[in-house]
Amino acid sequence: MIPIRVSSFSQGDHGGNPAGVVIADALPDPDQMQKIAADLGYSETAFACPAQSGWTVRYYAPVGEVAFCGHATIALGAVLGAQNGAGRFDLFLRDGPISVEADEADGQWQATLQSPATWSRAMAPDFCADLLDLFGLAQGDLDRALPPTLAFAGVHHGILALKERANLAAMSYPFEPMRDLMAAHDLVTVSLLHVTGPRRFVSRNAFASGGVVEDPATGAAAAALGGALVDLDWDGLGKGGDFVIRQGEVMGMPSALRVEVTGTPGASVRVSGTVRWI
């Protein structure tokens, strides 16, 4: 059972976030899926098997199961498209159904996921202060135009917007204390953002909860941000629209994520990107 290696949200023939994809007649047992994901070492690996009207899917990080992973869903969509032809694939995750669409243009595959439902709320001040302390940041470093937020799209994410791009570039944190704090608050990632335009963001994403310091591209966090921006009616997104996130540049893995929202609070979000085969 050899994983297919795909980098999602890539830029041409470089960048993106590597994921493993395992497609089998039946899902391996959880211990085997965990071992495959740990041996592969990517932030997530997607496991899929045929279901009556789609595909049963589970995601594993190196240290445990994850309910939903965006970049692994994009990778899975591209693999399913390459093996079965372009189109829509219904996916049955641990916590509910989603879908992914795949198509090919000029020899490059692209996929678009339709996320789980979303919600967001203001981050508690004490929790925000704890996160800032671990990142070595202060309240004055925050961009108050986009307030500290907890957001959900299949899994929970923290969102902190920074005024200065230099602070984003300097992101660091003590791994174990961050892992423990994220576990205590059921967070999968913490997104640090810098706003470069009304609908353009640069992001770095801490993923200590999954045993990885940083993700180069994080589709689940992008979907959660989309839901939060609708709730805030950021730049008119309460009426629908799209925006772009650039991620992974500091890691040497430049990535681009396009997010489309309907404008309906709580609705699912579409996240798109291209892939490259590793």
PDB file of C-alpha atoms in Angstrom:
ATOM      1  CA  MET A   1       0.000   0.000   0.000  1.00  0.00           C
ATOM      2  CA  ILE A   2       2.165   2.821  -1.332  1.00  0.00           C
ATOM      3  CA  PRO A   3       0.934   6.407  -0.813  1.00  0.00           C
ATOM      4  CA  ILE A   4       0.675   8.692  -3.813  1.00  0.00           C
ATOM      5  CA  ARG A   5       2.527  11.925  -3.027  1.00  0.00           C
ATOM      6  CA  VAL A   6       0.923  15.173  -4.133  1.00  0.00           C
ATOM      7  CA  SER A   7       1.688  18.802  -3.315  1.00  0.00           C
ATOM      8  CA  SER A   8      -1.486  20.911  -3.090  1.00  0.00           C
ATOM      9  CA  PHE A   9      -1.903  24.639  -3.787  1.00  0.00           C
ATOM     10  CA  SER A  10       1.396  24.568  -5.677  1.00  0.00           C
ATOM     11  CA  GLN A  11       2.769  27.237  -7.969  1.00  0.00           C
ATOM     12  CA  GLY A  12       3.591  25.552 -11.247  1.00  0.00           C
ATOM     13  CA  ASP A  13       6.233  22.902 -10.663  1.00  0.00           C
ATOM     14  CA  HIS A  14       7.212  24.012  -7.159  1.00  0.00           C
ATOM     15  CA  GLY A  15       5.768  24.867  -3.778  1.00  0.00           C
ATOM     16  CA  GLY A  16       2.524  23.713  -2.244  1.00  0.00           C
ATOM     17  CA  ASN A  17       1.879  21.487   0.762  1.00  0.00           C
ATOM     18  CA  PRO A  18       2.782  17.797   0.371  1.00  0.00           C
ATOM     19  CA  ALA A  19       0.142  15.218   1.268  1.00  0.00           C
ATOM     20  CA  GLY A  20      -0.114  11.486   1.009  1.00  0.00           C
ATOM     21  CA  VAL A  21      -3.069   9.828  -0.711  1.00  0.00           C
ATOM     22  CA  VAL A  22      -3.899   6.144  -0.221  1.00  0.00           C
ATOM     23  CA  ILE A  23      -6.772   4.660  -2.223  1.00  0.00           C
ATOM     24  CA  ALA A  24      -7.732   1.067  -1.444  1.00  0.00           C
ATOM     25  CA  ASP A  25     -10.676  -1.316  -1.764  1.00  0.00           C
ATOM     26  CA  ALA A  26     -11.240  -0.922   1.986  1.00  0.00           C
ATOM     27  CA  LEU A  27      -9.765   1.419   4.583  1.00  0.00           C
ATOM     28  CA  PRO A  28      -6.818   0.010   6.517  1.00  0.00           C
ATOM     29  CA  ASP A  29      -7.341  -0.352  10.252  1.00  0.00           C
ATOM     30  CA  PRO A  30      -6.664   2.829  12.271  1.00  0.00           C
ATOM     31  CA  ASP A  31      -3.277   1.641  13.578  1.00  0.00           C
ATOM     32  CA  GLN A  32      -2.104   0.938  10.042  1.00  0.00           C
ATOM     33  CA  MET A  33      -3.334   4.303   8.772  1.00  0.00           C
ATOM     34  CA  GLN A  34      -1.542   5.986  11.667  1.00  0.00           C
ATOM     35  CA  LYS A  35       1.695   4.147  10.896  1.00  0.00           C
ATOM     36  CA  ILE A  36       1.549   5.019   7.196  1.00  0.00           C
ATOM     37  CA  ALA A  37       0.956   8.700   8.008  1.00  0.00           C
ATOM     38  CA  ALA A  38       3.759   8.772  10.591  1.00  0.00           C
ATOM     39  CA  ASP A  39       6.218   7.004   8.270  1.00  0.00           C
ATOM     40  CA  LEU A  40       5.361   9.365   5.431  1.00  0.00           C
ATOM     41  CA  GLY A  41       5.840  12.371   7.704  1.00  0.00           C
ATOM     42  CA  TYR A  42       3.628  14.806   5.818  1.00  0.00           C
ATOM     43  CA  SER A  43       1.266  16.992   7.826  1.00  0.00           C
ATOM     44  CA  GLU A  44      -1.649  14.803   6.637  1.00  0.00           C
ATOM     45  CA  THR A  45      -2.376  11.720   4.581  1.00  0.00           C
ATOM     46  CA  ALA A  46      -5.821  11.012   3.115  1.00  0.00           C
ATOM     47  CA  PHE A  47      -7.137   7.449   3.010  1.00  0.00           C
ATOM     48  CA  ALA A  48     -10.072   6.666   0.716  1.00  0.00           C
ATOM     49  CA  CYS A  49     -12.102   3.656  -0.368  1.00  0.00           C
ATOM     50  CA  PRO A  50     -15.197   3.364  -2.567  1.00  0.00           C
ATOM     51  CA  ALA A  51     -18.591   3.874  -0.941  1.00  0.00           C
ATOM     52  CA  GLN A  52     -22.019   3.252  -2.446  1.00  0.00           C
ATOM     53  CA  SER A  53     -22.325   6.789  -3.836  1.00  0.00           C
ATOM     54  CA  GLY A  54     -18.834   8.196  -3.422  1.00  0.00           C
ATOM     55  CA  TRP A  55     -15.764   7.675  -1.263  1.00  0.00           C
ATOM     56  CA  THR A  56     -15.217   7.029   2.423  1.00  0.00           C
ATOM     57  CA  VAL A  57     -12.320   9.206   3.598  1.00  0.00           C
ATOM     58  CA  ARG A  58     -10.197   9.516   6.736  1.00  0.00           C
ATOM     59  CA  TYR A  59      -7.247  11.836   7.418  1.00  0.00           C
ATOM     60  CA  TYR A  60      -4.220  11.136   9.599  1.00  0.00           C
ATOM     61  CA  ALA A  61      -1.464  13.473  10.766  1.00  0.00           C
ATOM     62  CA  PRO A  62       1.813  12.001  12.056  1.00  0.00           C
ATOM     63  CA  VAL A  63       0.428  11.948  15.617  1.00  0.00           C
ATOM     64  CA  GLY A  64      -3.275  11.192  15.188  1.00  0.00           C
ATOM     65  CA  GLU A  65      -6.494  11.350  13.211  1.00  0.00           C
ATOM     66  CA  VAL A  66      -7.790  14.723  11.959  1.00  0.00           C
ATOM     67  CA  ALA A  67     -11.483  15.200  11.196  1.00  0.00           C
ATOM     68  CA  PHE A  68     -10.878  17.291   8.062  1.00  0.00           C
ATOM     69  CA  CYS A  69      -7.853  18.411   6.076  1.00  0.00           C
ATOM     70  CA  GLY A  70      -8.076  20.819   3.162  1.00  0.00           C
ATOM     71  CA  HIS A  71      -4.801  20.266   1.332  1.00  0.00           C
ATOM     72  CA  ALA A  72      -5.141  16.472   1.577  1.00  0.00           C
ATOM     73  CA  THR A  73      -8.673  16.802   0.138  1.00  0.00           C
ATOM     74  CA  ILE A  74      -7.300  18.805  -2.796  1.00  0.00           C
ATOM     75  CA  ALA A  75      -4.630  16.121  -3.304  1.00  0.00           C
ATOM     76  CA  LEU A  76      -7.235  13.353  -3.103  1.00  0.00           C
ATOM     77  CA  GLY A  77      -9.477  15.148  -5.582  1.00  0.00           C
ATOM     78  CA  ALA A  78      -6.643  15.438  -8.093  1.00  0.00           C
ATOM     79  CA  VAL A  79      -5.774  11.743  -7.707  1.00  0.00           C
ATOM     80  CA  LEU A  80      -9.408  10.695  -8.109  1.00  0.00           C
ATOM     81  CA  GLY A  81      -9.677  12.913 -11.170  1.00  0.00           C
ATOM     82  CA  ALA A  82      -6.511  11.481 -12.706  1.00  0.00           C
ATOM     83  CA  GLN A  83      -7.718   7.922 -12.087  1.00  0.00           C
ATOM     84  CA  ASN A  84     -11.425   8.324 -12.894  1.00  0.00           C
ATOM     85  CA  GLY A  85     -11.719  11.415 -15.057  1.00  0.00           C
ATOM     86  CA  ALA A  86     -12.559  15.007 -14.240  1.00  0.00           C
ATOM     87  CA  GLY A  87     -15.704  15.653 -12.237  1.00  0.00           C
ATOM     88  CA  ARG A  88     -17.223  15.840  -8.773  1.00  0.00           C
ATOM     89  CA  PHE A  89     -16.547  13.275  -6.074  1.00  0.00           C
ATOM     90  CA  ASP A  90     -18.710  12.951  -2.951  1.00  0.00           C
ATOM     91  CA  LEU A  91     -16.628  12.278   0.158  1.00  0.00           C
ATOM     92  CA  PHE A  92     -17.928  10.808   3.405  1.00  0.00           C
ATOM     93  CA  LEU A  93     -15.686  11.994   6.235  1.00  0.00           C
ATOM     94  CA  ARG A  94     -15.721  10.897   9.847  1.00  0.00           C
ATOM     95  CA  ASP A  95     -18.029  13.780  10.809  1.00  0.00           C
ATOM     96  CA  GLY A  96     -20.129  14.219   7.687  1.00  0.00           C
ATOM     97  CA  PRO A  97     -20.176  14.593   3.887  1.00  0.00           C
ATOM     98  CA  ILE A  98     -18.317  17.083   1.703  1.00  0.00           C
ATOM     99  CA  SER A  99     -17.320  17.061  -1.964  1.00  0.00           C
ATOM    100  CA  VAL A 100     -14.362  17.819  -4.192  1.00  0.00           C
ATOM    101  CA  GLU A 101     -14.239  18.648  -7.895  1.00  0.00           C
ATOM    102  CA  ALA A 102     -11.239  18.021 -10.138  1.00  0.00           C
ATOM    103  CA  ASP A 103     -10.332  19.088 -13.649  1.00  0.00           C
ATOM    104  CA  GLU A 104      -7.252  19.256 -15.842  1.00  0.00           C
ATOM    105  CA  ALA A 105      -6.032  22.111 -18.018  1.00  0.00           C
ATOM    106  CA  ASP A 106      -2.793  22.193 -20.005  1.00  0.00           C
ATOM    107  CA  GLY A 107      -1.513  19.115 -18.225  1.00  0.00           C
ATOM    108  CA  GLN A 108      -2.059  20.462 -14.689  1.00  0.00           C
ATOM    109  CA  TRP A 109      -4.726  19.241 -12.304  1.00  0.00           C
ATOM    110  CA  GLN A 110      -6.758  21.591 -10.153  1.00  0.00           C
ATOM    111  CA  ALA A 111      -9.232  20.705  -7.421  1.00  0.00           C
ATOM    112  CA  THR A 112     -11.913  22.590  -5.510  1.00  0.00           C
ATOM    113  CA  LEU A 113     -13.229  21.387  -2.176  1.00  0.00           C
ATOM    114  CA  GLN A 114     -16.638  22.247  -0.734  1.00  0.00           C
ATOM    115  CA  SER A 115     -15.974  22.561   2.993  1.00  0.00           C
ATOM    116  CA  PRO A 116     -18.099  21.563   5.965  1.00  0.00           C
ATOM    117  CA  ALA A 117     -20.369  24.247   7.412  1.00  0.00           C
ATOM    118  CA  THR A 118     -18.629  27.198   9.091  1.00  0.00           C
ATOM    119  CA  TRP A 119     -18.972  29.398  12.142  1.00  0.00           C
ATOM    120  CA  SER A 120     -16.846  31.976  13.946  1.00  0.00           C
ATOM    121  CA  ARG A 121     -16.754  33.914  17.191  1.00  0.00           C
ATOM    122  CA  ALA A 122     -14.480  36.380  18.956  1.00  0.00           C
ATOM    123  CA  MET A 123     -11.458  34.817  20.646  1.00  0.00           C
ATOM    124  CA  ALA A 124     -11.509  35.029  24.445  1.00  0.00           C
ATOM    125  CA  PRO A 125      -9.045  37.711  25.638  1.00  0.00           C
ATOM    126  CA  ASP A 126      -7.212  35.365  28.025  1.00  0.00           C
ATOM    127  CA  PHE A 127      -6.700  32.751  25.321  1.00  0.00           C
ATOM    128  CA  CYS A 128      -5.562  35.430  22.871  1.00  0.00           C
ATOM    129  CA  ALA A 129      -3.031  36.660  25.429  1.00  0.00           C
ATOM    130  CA  ASP A 130      -1.708  33.122  25.920  1.00  0.00           C
ATOM    131  CA  LEU A 131      -1.247  32.644  22.183  1.00  0.00           C
ATOM    132  CA  LEU A 132       0.467  35.998  21.755  1.00  0.00           C
ATOM    133  CA  ASP A 133       2.834  35.166  24.603  1.00  0.00           C
ATOM    134  CA  LEU A 134       3.870  31.887  22.956  1.00  0.00           C
ATOM    135  CA  PHE A 135       4.437  33.653  19.632  1.00  0.00           C
ATOM    136  CA  GLY A 136       6.452  36.385  21.378  1.00  0.00           C
ATOM    137  CA  LEU A 137       3.925  39.008  20.319  1.00  0.00           C
ATOM    138  CA  ALA A 138       1.995  41.745  22.114  1.00  0.00           C
ATOM    139  CA  GLN A 139      -1.478  43.232  21.781  1.00  0.00           C
ATOM    140  CA  GLY A 140       0.015  46.181  19.923  1.00  0.00           C
ATOM    141  CA  ASP A 141       1.196  43.839  17.156  1.00  0.00           C
ATOM    142  CA  LEU A 142      -2.374  42.929  16.200  1.00  0.00           C
ATOM    143  CA  ASP A 143      -4.257  44.419  13.269  1.00  0.00           C
ATOM    144  CA  ARG A 144      -7.536  45.313  14.930  1.00  0.00           C
ATOM    145  CA  ALA A 145      -9.310  45.601  11.581  1.00  0.00           C
ATOM    146  CA  LEU A 146      -9.475  41.799  11.700  1.00  0.00           C
ATOM    147  CA  PRO A 147      -9.998  40.941  15.379  1.00  0.00           C
ATOM    148  CA  PRO A 148      -8.687  37.738  17.028  1.00  0.00           C
ATOM    149  CA  THR A 149     -11.139  35.034  16.035  1.00  0.00           C
ATOM    150  CA  LEU A 150     -11.978  31.388  16.589  1.00  0.00           C
ATOM    151  CA  ALA A 151     -13.319  29.848  13.390  1.00  0.00           C
ATOM    152  CA  PHE A 152     -14.603  26.457  12.300  1.00  0.00           C
ATOM    153  CA  ALA A 153     -14.836  24.593   8.998  1.00  0.00           C
ATOM    154  CA  GLY A 154     -14.758  20.933   9.923  1.00  0.00           C
ATOM    155  CA  VAL A 155     -12.119  21.597  12.604  1.00  0.00           C
ATOM    156  CA  HIS A 156     -11.274  24.562  14.850  1.00  0.00           C
ATOM    157  CA  HIS A 157      -8.734  27.274  14.002  1.00  0.00           C
ATOM    158  CA  GLY A 158      -7.411  30.385  15.700  1.00  0.00           C
ATOM    159  CA  ILE A 159      -6.932  33.534  13.600  1.00  0.00           C
ATOM    160  CA  LEU A 160      -4.573  36.380  14.554  1.00  0.00           C
ATOM    161  CA  ALA A 161      -3.976  39.255  12.105  1.00  0.00           C
ATOM    162  CA  LEU A 162      -0.698  41.155  12.428  1.00  0.00           C
ATOM    163  CA  LYS A 163      -0.062  44.791  11.493  1.00  0.00           C
ATOM    164  CA  GLU A 164       3.521  44.222  10.343  1.00  0.00           C
ATOM    165  CA  ARG A 165       4.566  41.673   7.763  1.00  0.00           C
ATOM    166  CA  ALA A 166       7.963  41.454   9.465  1.00  0.00           C
ATOM    167  CA  ASN A 167       6.305  39.946  12.545  1.00  0.00           C
ATOM    168  CA  LEU A 168       4.686  37.350  10.330  1.00  0.00           C
ATOM    169  CA  ALA A 169       8.035  36.499   8.726  1.00  0.00           C
ATOM    170  CA  ALA A 170       9.585  36.077  12.173  1.00  0.00           C
ATOM    171  CA  MET A 171       6.984  33.578  13.431  1.00  0.00           C
ATOM    172  CA  SER A 172       8.336  31.141  16.006  1.00  0.00           C
ATOM    173  CA  TYR A 173       7.015  29.448  19.113  1.00  0.00           C
ATOM    174  CA  PRO A 174       7.959  26.797  21.703  1.00  0.00           C
ATOM    175  CA  PHE A 175       6.559  23.595  20.241  1.00  0.00           C
ATOM    176  CA  GLU A 176       5.377  21.618  23.258  1.00  0.00           C
ATOM    177  CA  PRO A 177       3.678  24.508  25.119  1.00  0.00           C
ATOM    178  CA  MET A 178       1.893  25.492  21.893  1.00  0.00           C
ATOM    179  CA  ARG A 179       0.846  21.893  21.268  1.00  0.00           C
ATOM    180  CA  ASP A 180      -0.559  21.662  24.799  1.00  0.00           C
ATOM    181  CA  LEU A 181      -2.407  24.991  24.566  1.00  0.00           C
ATOM    182  CA  MET A 182      -3.933  24.044  21.225  1.00  0.00           C
ATOM    183  CA  ALA A 183      -5.027  20.670  22.606  1.00  0.00           C
ATOM    184  CA  ALA A 184      -6.635  22.332  25.636  1.00  0.00           C
ATOM    185  CA  HIS A 185      -8.729  24.519  23.301  1.00  0.00           C
ATOM    186  CA  ASP A 186      -9.358  21.859  20.608  1.00  0.00           C
ATOM    187  CA  LEU A 187      -7.519  23.899  17.959  1.00  0.00           C
ATOM    188  CA  VAL A 188      -6.059  22.182  14.914  1.00  0.00           C
ATOM    189  CA  THR A 189      -4.126  25.228  13.674  1.00  0.00           C
ATOM    190  CA  VAL A 190      -3.397  28.848  14.484  1.00  0.00           C
ATOM    191  CA  SER A 191      -3.270  31.160  11.466  1.00  0.00           C
ATOM    192  CA  LEU A 192      -1.135  34.273  11.621  1.00  0.00           C
ATOM    193  CA  LEU A 193      -2.227  36.651   8.853  1.00  0.00           C
ATOM    194  CA  HIS A 194      -1.102  39.897   7.299  1.00  0.00           C
ATOM    195  CA  VAL A 195      -3.561  41.795   5.106  1.00  0.00           C
ATOM    196  CA  THR A 196      -1.880  42.900   1.859  1.00  0.00           C
ATOM    197  CA  GLY A 197      -5.059  44.093   0.133  1.00  0.00           C
ATOM    198  CA  PRO A 198      -8.812  44.095   0.739  1.00  0.00           C
ATOM    199  CA  ARG A 199      -9.058  40.515  -0.538  1.00  0.00           C
ATOM    200  CA  ARG A 200      -5.434  39.390  -0.355  1.00  0.00           C
ATOM    201  CA  PHE A 201      -3.738  37.819   2.649  1.00  0.00           C
ATOM    202  CA  VAL A 202      -0.352  36.359   3.525  1.00  0.00           C
ATOM    203  CA  SER A 203      -0.499  33.555   6.072  1.00  0.00           C
ATOM    204  CA  ARG A 204       1.658  31.326   8.251  1.00  0.00           C
ATOM    205  CA  ASN A 205       0.001  28.421   9.986  1.00  0.00           C
ATOM    206  CA  ALA A 206       1.143  26.747  13.208  1.00  0.00           C
ATOM    207  CA  PHE A 207       0.207  23.055  13.346  1.00  0.00           C
ATOM    208  CA  ALA A 208       1.769  21.841  16.596  1.00  0.00           C
ATOM    209  CA  SER A 209      -1.410  19.861  17.326  1.00  0.00           C
ATOM    210  CA  GLY A 210      -0.560  17.562  14.417  1.00  0.00           C
ATOM    211  CA  GLY A 211       3.107  17.163  15.266  1.00  0.00           C
ATOM    212  CA  VAL A 212       4.259  19.634  12.595  1.00  0.00           C
ATOM    213  CA  VAL A 213       5.684  23.103  13.284  1.00  0.00           C
ATOM    214  CA  GLU A 214       4.160  24.770  10.222  1.00  0.00           C
ATOM    215  CA  ASP A 215       1.992  23.983   7.209  1.00  0.00           C
ATOM    216  CA  PRO A 216       2.960  25.508   3.835  1.00  0.00           C
ATOM    217  CA  ALA A 217      -0.699  25.657   2.726  1.00  0.00           C
ATOM    218  CA  THR A 218      -3.767  24.984   4.860  1.00  0.00           C
ATOM    219  CA  GLY A 219      -7.062  24.535   3.065  1.00  0.00           C
ATOM    220  CA  ALA A 220      -9.136  23.871   6.178  1.00  0.00           C
ATOM    221  CA  ALA A 221      -7.896  27.092   7.796  1.00  0.00           C
ATOM    222  CA  ALA A 222      -8.607  28.951   4.538  1.00  0.00           C
ATOM    223  CA  ALA A 223     -12.200  27.692   4.612  1.00  0.00           C
ATOM    224  CA  ALA A 224     -12.565  28.725   8.258  1.00  0.00           C
ATOM    225  CA  LEU A 225     -11.205  32.177   7.419  1.00  0.00           C
ATOM    226  CA  GLY A 226     -13.738  32.418   4.601  1.00  0.00           C
ATOM    227  CA  GLY A 227     -16.591  31.749   7.002  1.00  0.00           C
ATOM    228  CA  ALA A 228     -15.210  34.280   9.487  1.00  0.00           C
ATOM    229  CA  LEU A 229     -14.853  36.987   6.841  1.00  0.00           C
ATOM    230  CA  VAL A 230     -18.477  36.467   5.805  1.00  0.00           C
ATOM    231  CA  ASP A 231     -19.522  36.829   9.446  1.00  0.00           C
ATOM    232  CA  LEU A 232     -17.547  40.088   9.637  1.00  0.00           C
ATOM    233  CA  ASP A 233     -18.774  41.259   6.199  1.00  0.00           C
ATOM    234  CA  TRP A 234     -15.113  41.923   5.368  1.00  0.00           C
ATOM    235  CA  ASP A 235     -14.882  44.044   2.202  1.00  0.00           C
ATOM    236  CA  GLY A 236     -18.456  43.175   1.302  1.00  0.00           C
ATOM    237  CA  LEU A 237     -17.976  39.393   1.483  1.00  0.00           C
ATOM    238  CA  GLY A 238     -21.301  39.262   3.302  1.00  0.00           C
ATOM    239  CA  LYS A 239     -22.728  39.434  -0.212  1.00  0.00           C
ATOM    240  CA  GLY A 240     -20.384  36.739  -1.555  1.00  0.00           C
ATOM    241  CA  GLY A 241     -17.135  36.836  -3.495  1.00  0.00           C
ATOM    242  CA  ASP A 242     -13.629  35.479  -3.342  1.00  0.00           C
ATOM    243  CA  PHE A 243     -10.158  36.202  -1.975  1.00  0.00           C
ATOM    244  CA  VAL A 244      -6.629  34.817  -2.203  1.00  0.00           C
ATOM    245  CA  ILE A 245      -4.235  33.588   0.485  1.00  0.00           C
ATOM    246  CA  ARG A 246      -0.499  33.326  -0.122  1.00  0.00           C
ATOM    247  CA  GLN A 247       1.249  30.916   2.217  1.00  0.00           C
ATOM    248  CA  GLY A 248       4.493  28.964   2.524  1.00  0.00           C
ATOM    249  CA  GLU A 249       6.766  31.654   1.080  1.00  0.00           C
ATOM    250  CA  VAL A 250       9.060  31.857   4.130  1.00  0.00           C
ATOM    251  CA  MET A 251       9.383  28.050   4.035  1.00  0.00           C
ATOM    252  CA  GLY A 252      10.453  28.097   0.391  1.00  0.00           C
ATOM    253  CA  MET A 253       7.147  26.372  -0.523  1.00  0.00           C
ATOM    254  CA  PRO A 254       5.108  29.170  -2.124  1.00  0.00           C
ATOM    255  CA  SER A 255       1.425  28.322  -2.208  1.00  0.00           C
ATOM    256  CA  ALA A 256      -1.780  29.990  -3.386  1.00  0.00           C
ATOM    257  CA  LEU A 257      -5.294  29.267  -2.125  1.00  0.00           C
ATOM    258  CA  ARG A 258      -8.405  30.784  -3.718  1.00  0.00           C
ATOM    259  CA  VAL A 259     -11.443  30.958  -1.450  1.00  0.00           C
ATOM    260  CA  GLU A 260     -15.010  31.538  -2.656  1.00  0.00           C
ATOM    261  CA  VAL A 261     -17.872  32.369  -0.293  1.00  0.00           C
ATOM    262  CA  THR A 262     -21.615  32.652  -0.865  1.00  0.00           C
ATOM    263  CA  GLY A 263     -22.121  35.410   1.698  1.00  0.00           C
ATOM    264  CA  THR A 264     -24.459  33.243   3.781  1.00  0.00           C
ATOM    265  CA  PRO A 265     -23.328  32.997   7.423  1.00  0.00           C
ATOM    266  CA  GLY A 266     -22.595  29.402   8.376  1.00  0.00           C
ATOM    267  CA  ALA A 267     -22.492  28.164   4.799  1.00  0.00           C
ATOM    268  CA  SER A 268     -19.767  25.938   3.441  1.00  0.00           C
ATOM    269  CA  VAL A 269     -16.884  27.501   1.537  1.00  0.00           C
ATOM    270  CA  ARG A 270     -15.083  26.572  -1.688  1.00  0.00           C
ATOM    271  CA  VAL A 271     -11.286  26.391  -1.644  1.00  0.00           C
ATOM    272  CA  SER A 272      -9.344  25.842  -4.873  1.00  0.00           C
ATOM    273  CA  GLY A 273      -5.771  25.197  -5.894  1.00  0.00           C
ATOM    274  CA  THR A 274      -3.534  23.455  -8.367  1.00  0.00           C
ATOM    275  CA  VAL A 275      -1.384  20.418  -7.582  1.00  0.00           C
ATOM    276  CA  ARG A 276       1.906  18.900  -8.622  1.00  0.00           C
ATOM    277  CA  TRP A 277       2.930  15.268  -8.391  1.00  0.00           C
ATOM    278  CA  ILE A 278       5.930  14.544  -6.155  1.00  0.00           C
TER     279      ILE A 278
END
